[in-house]
Amino acid sequence: MPEGPTIYAVRDDLKQFEGQKVLEVSGTAKMADLDTLQHDTLTIVRSWGKHLLLTFGKRTIKIHFLMFGSYRVNEERKAVPKLTLVFRSGYVNFYAGQVKWLEDTPDKVYDWSADIMNKKWSPSKALKKVQAHPESMICDLLMDQSIFSGVGNIIKSESLFRAGIHPESKAGEIPLPKVKKLIRDAKDYTFEFLAQKFEGTLSKNWKVYTKKKCPVCKEPITKKITGKTHRRSFYCERDQKLYD
Ligand SMILES: [Zn+2]
């Protein structure tokens, strides 16, 4: 599943169509009145965590790539698009994933301060939300999109390694400076992820994710399904302290 930075990059790519009218619209997405989008102007392209948001005046389309979603600009894949939007300067196709109308305006649906890549991201609010779940494992809280929107499995594993925290640590047992460091590390790594993705060096820079050996102590990396989210975590038993 693409993580926040990937969707952020899609958002940047699609900004080229902002301010342009939809000349043609089609696709297999089951959306009421999709054809009425023709002649509407794409006013703004935004992202919130793993959601891509295309706003046309008062209406917004939400795209969630899920496991197999993809998109192409001025190019076609062999698959049938869920949504095709044709503009004066080019077109975009979305494949698989989930494409639907957002139930309300983005400002009403989304808490921008929870999106780790948003200008309105609030580390202090994230800290308060983490502290509200002292019994939860930190690996689960990092994946909670209402706290760290945009964080996925890769960012989870890499930022826990940087902060030196074992993924199965209980949130309430982790010392405050360590939690604050984790929140900073998660944001910093997310932006490094974005830059490395552009450079094509993302996986080369992973310290623990899918790795066999710890870059610090050279001992084997543990791979384990952790927490209530039952997602894979990669970590070093020696360099990441278990607080429980
Ligand atoms: Zn180690």
JSON list of C-alpha atoms and ligand atoms in Angstrom, two decimals:
[
{"chain": "A", "resi": 1, "resn": "MET", "atom": "CA", "xyz": [0.00, 0.00, 0.00]},
{"chain": "A", "resi": 2, "resn": "PRO", "atom": "CA", "xyz": [1.44, 3.42, -0.89]},
{"chain": "A", "resi": 3, "resn": "GLU", "atom": "CA", "xyz": [2.35, 5.53, 2.13]},
{"chain": "A", "resi": 4, "resn": "GLY", "atom": "CA", "xyz": [1.70, 9.25, 2.58]},
{"chain": "A", "resi": 5, "resn": "PRO", "atom": "CA", "xyz": [4.75, 10.54, 0.67]},
{"chain": "A", "resi": 6, "resn": "THR", "atom": "CA", "xyz": [3.75, 8.57, -2.44]},
{"chain": "A", "resi": 7, "resn": "ILE", "atom": "CA", "xyz": [0.30, 10.17, -2.48]},
{"chain": "A", "resi": 8, "resn": "TYR", "atom": "CA", "xyz": [1.92, 13.56, -1.81]},
{"chain": "A", "resi": 9, "resn": "ALA", "atom": "CA", "xyz": [4.01, 13.04, -4.96]},
{"chain": "A", "resi": 10, "resn": "VAL", "atom": "CA", "xyz": [0.89, 12.12, -6.98]},
{"chain": "A", "resi": 11, "resn": "ARG", "atom": "CA", "xyz": [-0.73, 15.30, -5.69]},
{"chain": "A", "resi": 12, "resn": "ASP", "atom": "CA", "xyz": [2.24, 17.35, -6.92]},
{"chain": "A", "resi": 13, "resn": "ASP", "atom": "CA", "xyz": [2.11, 15.64, -10.31]},
{"chain": "A", "resi": 14, "resn": "LEU", "atom": "CA", "xyz": [-1.61, 16.38, -10.75]},
{"chain": "A", "resi": 15, "resn": "LYS", "atom": "CA", "xyz": [-1.36, 20.03, -9.78]},
{"chain": "A", "resi": 16, "resn": "GLN", "atom": "CA", "xyz": [-0.61, 20.70, -13.47]},
{"chain": "A", "resi": 17, "resn": "PHE", "atom": "CA", "xyz": [-4.37, 20.31, -14.10]},
{"chain": "A", "resi": 18, "resn": "GLU", "atom": "CA", "xyz": [-5.52, 22.76, -11.44]},
{"chain": "A", "resi": 19, "resn": "GLY", "atom": "CA", "xyz": [-7.66, 25.55, -12.83]},
{"chain": "A", "resi": 20, "resn": "GLN", "atom": "CA", "xyz": [-8.59, 23.55, -15.93]},
{"chain": "A", "resi": 21, "resn": "LYS", "atom": "CA", "xyz": [-12.05, 22.45, -17.05]},
{"chain": "A", "resi": 22, "resn": "VAL", "atom": "CA", "xyz": [-12.94, 18.79, -17.37]},
{"chain": "A", "resi": 23, "resn": "LEU", "atom": "CA", "xyz": [-13.49, 18.25, -21.11]},
{"chain": "A", "resi": 24, "resn": "GLU", "atom": "CA", "xyz": [-14.42, 14.58, -20.79]},
{"chain": "A", "resi": 25, "resn": "VAL", "atom": "CA", "xyz": [-15.07, 12.22, -17.92]},
{"chain": "A", "resi": 26, "resn": "SER", "atom": "CA", "xyz": [-15.50, 8.45, -17.92]},
{"chain": "A", "resi": 27, "resn": "GLY", "atom": "CA", "xyz": [-14.68, 5.33, -15.94]},
{"chain": "A", "resi": 28, "resn": "THR", "atom": "CA", "xyz": [-16.10, 2.28, -14.19]},
{"chain": "A", "resi": 29, "resn": "ALA", "atom": "CA", "xyz": [-16.30, 3.89, -10.73]},
{"chain": "A", "resi": 30, "resn": "LYS", "atom": "CA", "xyz": [-19.85, 3.67, -9.43]},
{"chain": "A", "resi": 31, "resn": "MET", "atom": "CA", "xyz": [-20.46, 7.34, -8.72]},
{"chain": "A", "resi": 32, "resn": "ALA", "atom": "CA", "xyz": [-23.78, 9.11, -9.03]},
{"chain": "A", "resi": 33, "resn": "ASP", "atom": "CA", "xyz": [-23.80, 11.93, -11.58]},
{"chain": "A", "resi": 34, "resn": "LEU", "atom": "CA", "xyz": [-20.19, 11.39, -12.57]},
{"chain": "A", "resi": 35, "resn": "ASP", "atom": "CA", "xyz": [-21.04, 12.66, -16.06]},
{"chain": "A", "resi": 36, "resn": "THR", "atom": "CA", "xyz": [-22.09, 16.02, -14.61]},
{"chain": "A", "resi": 37, "resn": "LEU", "atom": "CA", "xyz": [-18.43, 16.69, -13.85]},
{"chain": "A", "resi": 38, "resn": "GLN", "atom": "CA", "xyz": [-17.97, 17.66, -17.48]},
{"chain": "A", "resi": 39, "resn": "HIS", "atom": "CA", "xyz": [-17.30, 21.44, -17.77]},
{"chain": "A", "resi": 40, "resn": "ASP", "atom": "CA", "xyz": [-16.50, 21.68, -14.03]},
{"chain": "A", "resi": 41, "resn": "THR", "atom": "CA", "xyz": [-13.11, 23.14, -13.10]},
{"chain": "A", "resi": 42, "resn": "LEU", "atom": "CA", "xyz": [-10.58, 21.22, -11.04]},
{"chain": "A", "resi": 43, "resn": "THR", "atom": "CA", "xyz": [-10.06, 23.85, -8.37]},
{"chain": "A", "resi": 44, "resn": "ILE", "atom": "CA", "xyz": [-7.52, 22.15, -6.11]},
{"chain": "A", "resi": 45, "resn": "VAL", "atom": "CA", "xyz": [-5.64, 18.88, -5.69]},
{"chain": "A", "resi": 46, "resn": "ARG", "atom": "CA", "xyz": [-4.80, 17.94, -2.12]},
{"chain": "A", "resi": 47, "resn": "SER", "atom": "CA", "xyz": [-3.85, 14.92, -0.10]},
{"chain": "A", "resi": 48, "resn": "TRP", "atom": "CA", "xyz": [-4.61, 13.84, 3.43]},
{"chain": "A", "resi": 49, "resn": "GLY", "atom": "CA", "xyz": [-2.45, 10.95, 4.50]},
{"chain": "A", "resi": 50, "resn": "LYS", "atom": "CA", "xyz": [-3.09, 8.19, 1.98]},
{"chain": "A", "resi": 51, "resn": "HIS", "atom": "CA", "xyz": [-6.14, 9.92, 0.41]},
{"chain": "A", "resi": 52, "resn": "LEU", "atom": "CA", "xyz": [-5.89, 11.94, -2.78]},
{"chain": "A", "resi": 53, "resn": "LEU", "atom": "CA", "xyz": [-8.53, 14.67, -3.04]},
{"chain": "A", "resi": 54, "resn": "LEU", "atom": "CA", "xyz": [-9.64, 16.30, -6.29]},
{"chain": "A", "resi": 55, "resn": "THR", "atom": "CA", "xyz": [-11.93, 19.25, -5.63]},
{"chain": "A", "resi": 56, "resn": "PHE", "atom": "CA", "xyz": [-14.26, 20.68, -8.28]},
{"chain": "A", "resi": 57, "resn": "GLY", "atom": "CA", "xyz": [-15.94, 23.68, -6.67]},
{"chain": "A", "resi": 58, "resn": "LYS", "atom": "CA", "xyz": [-18.23, 22.24, -4.03]},
{"chain": "A", "resi": 59, "resn": "ARG", "atom": "CA", "xyz": [-17.62, 18.61, -4.95]},
{"chain": "A", "resi": 60, "resn": "THR", "atom": "CA", "xyz": [-14.60, 16.48, -4.15]},
{"chain": "A", "resi": 61, "resn": "ILE", "atom": "CA", "xyz": [-13.50, 13.08, -5.42]},
{"chain": "A", "resi": 62, "resn": "LYS", "atom": "CA", "xyz": [-11.61, 10.95, -2.92]},
{"chain": "A", "resi": 63, "resn": "ILE", "atom": "CA", "xyz": [-9.14, 8.42, -4.28]},
{"chain": "A", "resi": 64, "resn": "HIS", "atom": "CA", "xyz": [-7.66, 5.74, -2.05]},
{"chain": "A", "resi": 65, "resn": "PHE", "atom": "CA", "xyz": [-5.10, 3.59, -3.83]},
{"chain": "A", "resi": 66, "resn": "LEU", "atom": "CA", "xyz": [-5.42, 0.71, -1.32]},
{"chain": "A", "resi": 67, "resn": "MET", "atom": "CA", "xyz": [-3.17, -2.21, -2.34]},
{"chain": "A", "resi": 68, "resn": "PHE", "atom": "CA", "xyz": [-3.29, -2.10, -6.13]},
{"chain": "A", "resi": 69, "resn": "GLY", "atom": "CA", "xyz": [-4.34, 1.39, -7.13]},
{"chain": "A", "resi": 70, "resn": "SER", "atom": "CA", "xyz": [-2.30, 3.32, -9.66]},
{"chain": "A", "resi": 71, "resn": "TYR", "atom": "CA", "xyz": [-2.55, 6.29, -12.00]},
{"chain": "A", "resi": 72, "resn": "ARG", "atom": "CA", "xyz": [-1.07, 7.47, -15.28]},
{"chain": "A", "resi": 73, "resn": "VAL", "atom": "CA", "xyz": [-0.83, 10.91, -16.83]},
{"chain": "A", "resi": 74, "resn": "ASN", "atom": "CA", "xyz": [-1.10, 11.05, -20.66]},
{"chain": "A", "resi": 75, "resn": "GLU", "atom": "CA", "xyz": [-0.54, 7.31, -20.79]},
{"chain": "A", "resi": 76, "resn": "GLU", "atom": "CA", "xyz": [-2.71, 4.20, -20.66]},
{"chain": "A", "resi": 77, "resn": "ARG", "atom": "CA", "xyz": [-2.29, 0.88, -18.94]},
{"chain": "A", "resi": 78, "resn": "LYS", "atom": "CA", "xyz": [-3.93, -2.26, -20.27]},
{"chain": "A", "resi": 79, "resn": "ALA", "atom": "CA", "xyz": [-6.50, -2.19, -17.45]},
{"chain": "A", "resi": 80, "resn": "VAL", "atom": "CA", "xyz": [-9.85, -0.38, -17.65]},
{"chain": "A", "resi": 81, "resn": "PRO", "atom": "CA", "xyz": [-9.65, 2.90, -15.72]},
{"chain": "A", "resi": 82, "resn": "LYS", "atom": "CA", "xyz": [-11.93, 3.52, -12.77]},
{"chain": "A", "resi": 83, "resn": "LEU", "atom": "CA", "xyz": [-11.79, 7.17, -13.67]},
{"chain": "A", "resi": 84, "resn": "THR", "atom": "CA", "xyz": [-10.51, 9.16, -16.64]},
{"chain": "A", "resi": 85, "resn": "LEU", "atom": "CA", "xyz": [-10.42, 12.93, -16.62]},
{"chain": "A", "resi": 86, "resn": "VAL", "atom": "CA", "xyz": [-9.52, 14.78, -19.80]},
{"chain": "A", "resi": 87, "resn": "PHE", "atom": "CA", "xyz": [-8.31, 18.36, -19.58]},
{"chain": "A", "resi": 88, "resn": "ARG", "atom": "CA", "xyz": [-7.06, 20.80, -22.21]},
{"chain": "A", "resi": 89, "resn": "SER", "atom": "CA", "xyz": [-3.40, 20.05, -21.47]},
{"chain": "A", "resi": 90, "resn": "GLY", "atom": "CA", "xyz": [-3.68, 16.29, -21.03]},
{"chain": "A", "resi": 91, "resn": "TYR", "atom": "CA", "xyz": [-5.47, 13.49, -19.21]},
{"chain": "A", "resi": 92, "resn": "VAL", "atom": "CA", "xyz": [-5.21, 11.31, -16.15]},
{"chain": "A", "resi": 93, "resn": "ASN", "atom": "CA", "xyz": [-6.34, 7.71, -15.60]},
{"chain": "A", "resi": 94, "resn": "PHE", "atom": "CA", "xyz": [-6.89, 6.06, -12.23]},
{"chain": "A", "resi": 95, "resn": "TYR", "atom": "CA", "xyz": [-6.83, 2.28, -11.95]},
{"chain": "A", "resi": 96, "resn": "ALA", "atom": "CA", "xyz": [-8.13, -0.05, -9.21]},
{"chain": "A", "resi": 97, "resn": "GLY", "atom": "CA", "xyz": [-8.26, 1.31, -5.67]},
{"chain": "A", "resi": 98, "resn": "GLN", "atom": "CA", "xyz": [-11.28, 3.21, -4.42]},
{"chain": "A", "resi": 99, "resn": "VAL", "atom": "CA", "xyz": [-12.73, 6.21, -6.25]},
{"chain": "A", "resi": 100, "resn": "LYS", "atom": "CA", "xyz": [-15.76, 7.94, -4.76]},
{"chain": "A", "resi": 101, "resn": "TRP", "atom": "CA", "xyz": [-17.37, 11.25, -3.90]},
{"chain": "A", "resi": 102, "resn": "LEU", "atom": "CA", "xyz": [-16.28, 12.67, -0.59]},
{"chain": "A", "resi": 103, "resn": "GLU", "atom": "CA", "xyz": [-19.34, 12.95, 1.64]},
{"chain": "A", "resi": 104, "resn": "ASP", "atom": "CA", "xyz": [-18.68, 16.61, 2.53]},
{"chain": "A", "resi": 105, "resn": "THR", "atom": "CA", "xyz": [-16.12, 19.33, 1.96]},
{"chain": "A", "resi": 106, "resn": "PRO", "atom": "CA", "xyz": [-12.53, 18.27, 2.81]},
{"chain": "A", "resi": 107, "resn": "ASP", "atom": "CA", "xyz": [-12.33, 20.85, 5.62]},
{"chain": "A", "resi": 108, "resn": "LYS", "atom": "CA", "xyz": [-15.31, 19.20, 7.29]},
{"chain": "A", "resi": 109, "resn": "VAL", "atom": "CA", "xyz": [-14.12, 15.63, 6.78]},
{"chain": "A", "resi": 110, "resn": "TYR", "atom": "CA", "xyz": [-10.41, 15.92, 7.53]},
{"chain": "A", "resi": 111, "resn": "ASP", "atom": "CA", "xyz": [-8.31, 17.05, 10.46]},
{"chain": "A", "resi": 112, "resn": "TRP", "atom": "CA", "xyz": [-5.37, 18.59, 8.58]},
{"chain": "A", "resi": 113, "resn": "SER", "atom": "CA", "xyz": [-3.31, 18.75, 11.78]},
{"chain": "A", "resi": 114, "resn": "ALA", "atom": "CA", "xyz": [-3.23, 14.93, 11.82]},
{"chain": "A", "resi": 115, "resn": "ASP", "atom": "CA", "xyz": [-1.55, 14.70, 8.40]},
{"chain": "A", "resi": 116, "resn": "ILE", "atom": "CA", "xyz": [2.17, 14.35, 9.01]},
{"chain": "A", "resi": 117, "resn": "MET", "atom": "CA", "xyz": [3.00, 16.01, 5.67]},
{"chain": "A", "resi": 118, "resn": "ASN", "atom": "CA", "xyz": [0.57, 18.90, 5.98]},
{"chain": "A", "resi": 119, "resn": "LYS", "atom": "CA", "xyz": [1.69, 22.44, 6.87]},
{"chain": "A", "resi": 120, "resn": "LYS", "atom": "CA", "xyz": [-0.88, 22.29, 9.66]},
{"chain": "A", "resi": 121, "resn": "TRP", "atom": "CA", "xyz": [0.61, 19.08, 11.18]},
{"chain": "A", "resi": 122, "resn": "SER", "atom": "CA", "xyz": [0.68, 19.44, 14.95]},
{"chain": "A", "resi": 123, "resn": "PRO", "atom": "CA", "xyz": [3.27, 17.39, 16.89]},
{"chain": "A", "resi": 124, "resn": "SER", "atom": "CA", "xyz": [1.75, 18.53, 20.19]},
{"chain": "A", "resi": 125, "resn": "LYS", "atom": "CA", "xyz": [-1.69, 17.25, 19.19]},
{"chain": "A", "resi": 126, "resn": "ALA", "atom": "CA", "xyz": [-0.11, 13.95, 18.11]},
{"chain": "A", "resi": 127, "resn": "LEU", "atom": "CA", "xyz": [1.61, 13.71, 21.50]},
{"chain": "A", "resi": 128, "resn": "LYS", "atom": "CA", "xyz": [-1.69, 14.28, 23.33]},
{"chain": "A", "resi": 129, "resn": "LYS", "atom": "CA", "xyz": [-3.40, 11.61, 21.23]},
{"chain": "A", "resi": 130, "resn": "VAL", "atom": "CA", "xyz": [-0.58, 9.12, 21.94]},
{"chain": "A", "resi": 131, "resn": "GLN", "atom": "CA", "xyz": [-0.79, 9.89, 25.66]},
{"chain": "A", "resi": 132, "resn": "ALA", "atom": "CA", "xyz": [-4.53, 9.20, 25.56]},
{"chain": "A", "resi": 133, "resn": "HIS", "atom": "CA", "xyz": [-3.74, 5.54, 24.79]},
{"chain": "A", "resi": 134, "resn": "PRO", "atom": "CA", "xyz": [-1.17, 4.51, 27.44]},
{"chain": "A", "resi": 135, "resn": "GLU", "atom": "CA", "xyz": [-2.02, 0.80, 27.14]},
{"chain": "A", "resi": 136, "resn": "SER", "atom": "CA", "xyz": [-1.66, 0.66, 23.35]},
{"chain": "A", "resi": 137, "resn": "MET", "atom": "CA", "xyz": [1.43, -0.61, 21.61]},
{"chain": "A", "resi": 138, "resn": "ILE", "atom": "CA", "xyz": [3.35, 2.19, 19.92]},
{"chain": "A", "resi": 139, "resn": "CYS", "atom": "CA", "xyz": [3.39, 0.25, 16.62]},
{"chain": "A", "resi": 140, "resn": "ASP", "atom": "CA", "xyz": [-0.43, 0.44, 16.55]},
{"chain": "A", "resi": 141, "resn": "LEU", "atom": "CA", "xyz": [-0.58, 4.13, 17.41]},
{"chain": "A", "resi": 142, "resn": "LEU", "atom": "CA", "xyz": [1.89, 4.99, 14.63]},
{"chain": "A", "resi": 143, "resn": "MET", "atom": "CA", "xyz": [-0.42, 3.27, 12.15]},
{"chain": "A", "resi": 144, "resn": "ASP", "atom": "CA", "xyz": [-3.50, 5.06, 13.51]},
{"chain": "A", "resi": 145, "resn": "GLN", "atom": "CA", "xyz": [-4.46, 7.43, 10.66]},
{"chain": "A", "resi": 146, "resn": "SER", "atom": "CA", "xyz": [-6.29, 9.77, 13.04]},
{"chain": "A", "resi": 147, "resn": "ILE", "atom": "CA", "xyz": [-2.97, 10.41, 14.84]},
{"chain": "A", "resi": 148, "resn": "PHE", "atom": "CA", "xyz": [-0.29, 9.93, 12.16]},
{"chain": "A", "resi": 149, "resn": "SER", "atom": "CA", "xyz": [-2.12, 10.21, 8.86]},
{"chain": "A", "resi": 150, "resn": "GLY", "atom": "CA", "xyz": [0.16, 9.07, 6.05]},
{"chain": "A", "resi": 151, "resn": "VAL", "atom": "CA", "xyz": [2.32, 6.72, 8.09]},
{"chain": "A", "resi": 152, "resn": "GLY", "atom": "CA", "xyz": [2.47, 3.14, 6.80]},
{"chain": "A", "resi": 153, "resn": "ASN", "atom": "CA", "xyz": [4.52, 0.08, 7.57]},
{"chain": "A", "resi": 154, "resn": "ILE", "atom": "CA", "xyz": [7.81, 1.40, 6.18]},
{"chain": "A", "resi": 155, "resn": "ILE", "atom": "CA", "xyz": [7.69, 4.74, 8.00]},
{"chain": "A", "resi": 156, "resn": "LYS", "atom": "CA", "xyz": [6.59, 2.93, 11.18]},
{"chain": "A", "resi": 157, "resn": "SER", "atom": "CA", "xyz": [9.56, 0.54, 11.20]},
{"chain": "A", "resi": 158, "resn": "GLU", "atom": "CA", "xyz": [12.16, 3.10, 10.14]},
{"chain": "A", "resi": 159, "resn": "SER", "atom": "CA", "xyz": [11.12, 5.81, 12.60]},
{"chain": "A", "resi": 160, "resn": "LEU", "atom": "CA", "xyz": [10.93, 3.37, 15.54]},
{"chain": "A", "resi": 161, "resn": "PHE", "atom": "CA", "xyz": [14.48, 2.28, 14.74]},
{"chain": "A", "resi": 162, "resn": "ARG", "atom": "CA", "xyz": [15.69, 5.89, 14.64]},
{"chain": "A", "resi": 163, "resn": "ALA", "atom": "CA", "xyz": [14.02, 6.64, 17.96]},
{"chain": "A", "resi": 164, "resn": "GLY", "atom": "CA", "xyz": [15.41, 3.42, 19.51]},
{"chain": "A", "resi": 165, "resn": "ILE", "atom": "CA", "xyz": [11.97, 2.18, 20.53]},
{"chain": "A", "resi": 166, "resn": "HIS", "atom": "CA", "xyz": [10.77, -1.43, 20.28]},
{"chain": "A", "resi": 167, "resn": "PRO", "atom": "CA", "xyz": [7.50, -1.60, 18.31]},
{"chain": "A", "resi": 168, "resn": "GLU", "atom": "CA", "xyz": [5.73, -3.58, 21.08]},
{"chain": "A", "resi": 169, "resn": "SER", "atom": "CA", "xyz": [6.43, -0.92, 23.71]},
{"chain": "A", "resi": 170, "resn": "LYS", "atom": "CA", "xyz": [3.44, 0.32, 25.66]},
{"chain": "A", "resi": 171, "resn": "ALA", "atom": "CA", "xyz": [2.88, 3.98, 24.83]},
{"chain": "A", "resi": 172, "resn": "GLY", "atom": "CA", "xyz": [2.43, 4.98, 28.47]},
{"chain": "A", "resi": 173, "resn": "GLU", "atom": "CA", "xyz": [5.76, 3.41, 29.51]},
{"chain": "A", "resi": 174, "resn": "ILE", "atom": "CA", "xyz": [7.93, 5.23, 26.99]},
{"chain": "A", "resi": 175, "resn": "PRO", "atom": "CA", "xyz": [9.74, 8.24, 28.55]},
{"chain": "A", "resi": 176, "resn": "LEU", "atom": "CA", "xyz": [8.37, 11.58, 27.33]},
{"chain": "A", "resi": 177, "resn": "PRO", "atom": "CA", "xyz": [11.58, 12.77, 25.56]},
{"chain": "A", "resi": 178, "resn": "LYS", "atom": "CA", "xyz": [11.63, 9.46, 23.66]},
{"chain": "A", "resi": 179, "resn": "VAL", "atom": "CA", "xyz": [8.00, 9.85, 22.50]},
{"chain": "A", "resi": 180, "resn": "LYS", "atom": "CA", "xyz": [8.74, 13.39, 21.38]},
{"chain": "A", "resi": 181, "resn": "LYS", "atom": "CA", "xyz": [11.80, 12.18, 19.49]},
{"chain": "A", "resi": 182, "resn": "LEU", "atom": "CA", "xyz": [9.71, 9.49, 17.80]},
{"chain": "A", "resi": 183, "resn": "ILE", "atom": "CA", "xyz": [7.14, 12.07, 16.64]},
{"chain": "A", "resi": 184, "resn": "ARG", "atom": "CA", "xyz": [9.96, 14.21, 15.21]},
{"chain": "A", "resi": 185, "resn": "ASP", "atom": "CA", "xyz": [11.68, 11.21, 13.63]},
{"chain": "A", "resi": 186, "resn": "ALA", "atom": "CA", "xyz": [8.43, 10.05, 12.01]},
{"chain": "A", "resi": 187, "resn": "LYS", "atom": "CA", "xyz": [7.95, 13.43, 10.35]},
{"chain": "A", "resi": 188, "resn": "ASP", "atom": "CA", "xyz": [11.60, 13.83, 9.33]},
{"chain": "A", "resi": 189, "resn": "TYR", "atom": "CA", "xyz": [11.76, 10.34, 7.87]},
{"chain": "A", "resi": 190, "resn": "THR", "atom": "CA", "xyz": [8.49, 10.89, 5.97]},
{"chain": "A", "resi": 191, "resn": "PHE", "atom": "CA", "xyz": [10.03, 13.84, 4.12]},
{"chain": "A", "resi": 192, "resn": "GLU", "atom": "CA", "xyz": [13.26, 11.91, 3.51]},
{"chain": "A", "resi": 193, "resn": "PHE", "atom": "CA", "xyz": [11.07, 9.11, 2.10]},
{"chain": "A", "resi": 194, "resn": "LEU", "atom": "CA", "xyz": [9.57, 11.61, -0.36]},
{"chain": "A", "resi": 195, "resn": "ALA", "atom": "CA", "xyz": [12.99, 12.92, -1.48]},
{"chain": "A", "resi": 196, "resn": "GLN", "atom": "CA", "xyz": [14.45, 9.41, -1.78]},
{"chain": "A", "resi": 197, "resn": "LYS", "atom": "CA", "xyz": [11.45, 8.27, -3.77]},
{"chain": "A", "resi": 198, "resn": "PHE", "atom": "CA", "xyz": [12.15, 10.99, -6.34]},
{"chain": "A", "resi": 199, "resn": "GLU", "atom": "CA", "xyz": [15.81, 10.02, -6.43]},
{"chain": "A", "resi": 200, "resn": "GLY", "atom": "CA", "xyz": [14.97, 6.31, -6.67]},
{"chain": "A", "resi": 201, "resn": "THR", "atom": "CA", "xyz": [17.03, 5.58, -3.56]},
{"chain": "A", "resi": 202, "resn": "LEU", "atom": "CA", "xyz": [14.22, 4.71, -1.14]},
{"chain": "A", "resi": 203, "resn": "SER", "atom": "CA", "xyz": [14.90, 1.03, -0.46]},
{"chain": "A", "resi": 204, "resn": "LYS", "atom": "CA", "xyz": [18.66, 1.60, -0.53]},
{"chain": "A", "resi": 205, "resn": "ASN", "atom": "CA", "xyz": [18.30, 3.85, 2.49]},
{"chain": "A", "resi": 206, "resn": "TRP", "atom": "CA", "xyz": [16.19, 1.53, 4.62]},
{"chain": "A", "resi": 207, "resn": "LYS", "atom": "CA", "xyz": [17.91, 0.69, 7.90]},
{"chain": "A", "resi": 208, "resn": "VAL", "atom": "CA", "xyz": [15.61, -2.11, 9.10]},
{"chain": "A", "resi": 209, "resn": "TYR", "atom": "CA", "xyz": [12.62, -2.48, 6.77]},
{"chain": "A", "resi": 210, "resn": "THR", "atom": "CA", "xyz": [13.03, -5.83, 4.93]},
{"chain": "A", "resi": 211, "resn": "LYS", "atom": "CA", "xyz": [16.68, -5.89, 6.12]},
{"chain": "A", "resi": 212, "resn": "LYS", "atom": "CA", "xyz": [18.51, -8.91, 7.50]},
{"chain": "A", "resi": 213, "resn": "LYS", "atom": "CA", "xyz": [21.23, -7.24, 9.58]},
{"chain": "A", "resi": 214, "resn": "CYS", "atom": "CA", "xyz": [21.18, -4.26, 11.94]},
{"chain": "A", "resi": 215, "resn": "PRO", "atom": "CA", "xyz": [23.37, -1.47, 10.53]},
{"chain": "A", "resi": 216, "resn": "VAL", "atom": "CA", "xyz": [24.51, -0.59, 14.08]},
{"chain": "A", "resi": 217, "resn": "CYS", "atom": "CA", "xyz": [25.18, -3.83, 15.97]},
{"chain": "A", "resi": 218, "resn": "LYS", "atom": "CA", "xyz": [25.26, -6.17, 12.94]},
{"chain": "A", "resi": 219, "resn": "GLU", "atom": "CA", "xyz": [22.97, -8.67, 14.69]},
{"chain": "A", "resi": 220, "resn": "PRO", "atom": "CA", "xyz": [19.94, -10.11, 12.81]},
{"chain": "A", "resi": 221, "resn": "ILE", "atom": "CA", "xyz": [16.86, -7.92, 12.37]},
{"chain": "A", "resi": 222, "resn": "THR", "atom": "CA", "xyz": [13.68, -9.35, 13.85]},
{"chain": "A", "resi": 223, "resn": "LYS", "atom": "CA", "xyz": [10.65, -9.54, 11.54]},
{"chain": "A", "resi": 224, "resn": "LYS", "atom": "CA", "xyz": [7.38, -10.03, 13.40]},
{"chain": "A", "resi": 225, "resn": "ILE", "atom": "CA", "xyz": [3.67, -9.38, 13.07]},
{"chain": "A", "resi": 226, "resn": "THR", "atom": "CA", "xyz": [3.01, -6.94, 15.89]},
{"chain": "A", "resi": 227, "resn": "GLY", "atom": "CA", "xyz": [0.10, -5.27, 17.66]},
{"chain": "A", "resi": 228, "resn": "LYS", "atom": "CA", "xyz": [-3.62, -5.23, 17.09]},
{"chain": "A", "resi": 229, "resn": "THR", "atom": "CA", "xyz": [-3.07, -3.99, 13.54]},
{"chain": "A", "resi": 230, "resn": "HIS", "atom": "CA", "xyz": [-1.28, -7.31, 12.78]},
{"chain": "A", "resi": 231, "resn": "ARG", "atom": "CA", "xyz": [1.21, -5.67, 10.47]},
{"chain": "A", "resi": 232, "resn": "ARG", "atom": "CA", "xyz": [4.85, -6.58, 9.93]},
{"chain": "A", "resi": 233, "resn": "SER", "atom": "CA", "xyz": [7.45, -4.80, 11.99]},
{"chain": "A", "resi": 234, "resn": "PHE", "atom": "CA", "xyz": [11.19, -4.94, 11.40]},
{"chain": "A", "resi": 235, "resn": "TYR", "atom": "CA", "xyz": [13.38, -4.07, 14.38]},
{"chain": "A", "resi": 236, "resn": "CYS", "atom": "CA", "xyz": [16.61, -4.67, 16.27]},
{"chain": "A", "resi": 237, "resn": "GLU", "atom": "CA", "xyz": [16.18, -6.32, 19.68]},
{"chain": "A", "resi": 238, "resn": "ARG", "atom": "CA", "xyz": [19.41, -4.70, 20.92]},
{"chain": "A", "resi": 239, "resn": "ASP", "atom": "CA", "xyz": [19.13, -1.15, 19.68]},
{"chain": "A", "resi": 240, "resn": "GLN", "atom": "CA", "xyz": [15.39, -0.70, 20.22]},
{"chain": "A", "resi": 241, "resn": "LYS", "atom": "CA", "xyz": [14.35, -0.73, 23.86]},
{"chain": "A", "resi": 242, "resn": "LEU", "atom": "CA", "xyz": [11.18, -2.47, 24.98]},
{"chain": "A", "resi": 243, "resn": "TYR", "atom": "CA", "xyz": [9.18, -0.33, 27.39]},
{"chain": "A", "resi": 244, "resn": "ASP", "atom": "CA", "xyz": [6.44, -2.43, 28.98]},
{"chain": "B", "resi": 1, "resn": "ZN", "atom": "ZN", "xyz": [21.17, -3.41, 16.36]}
]
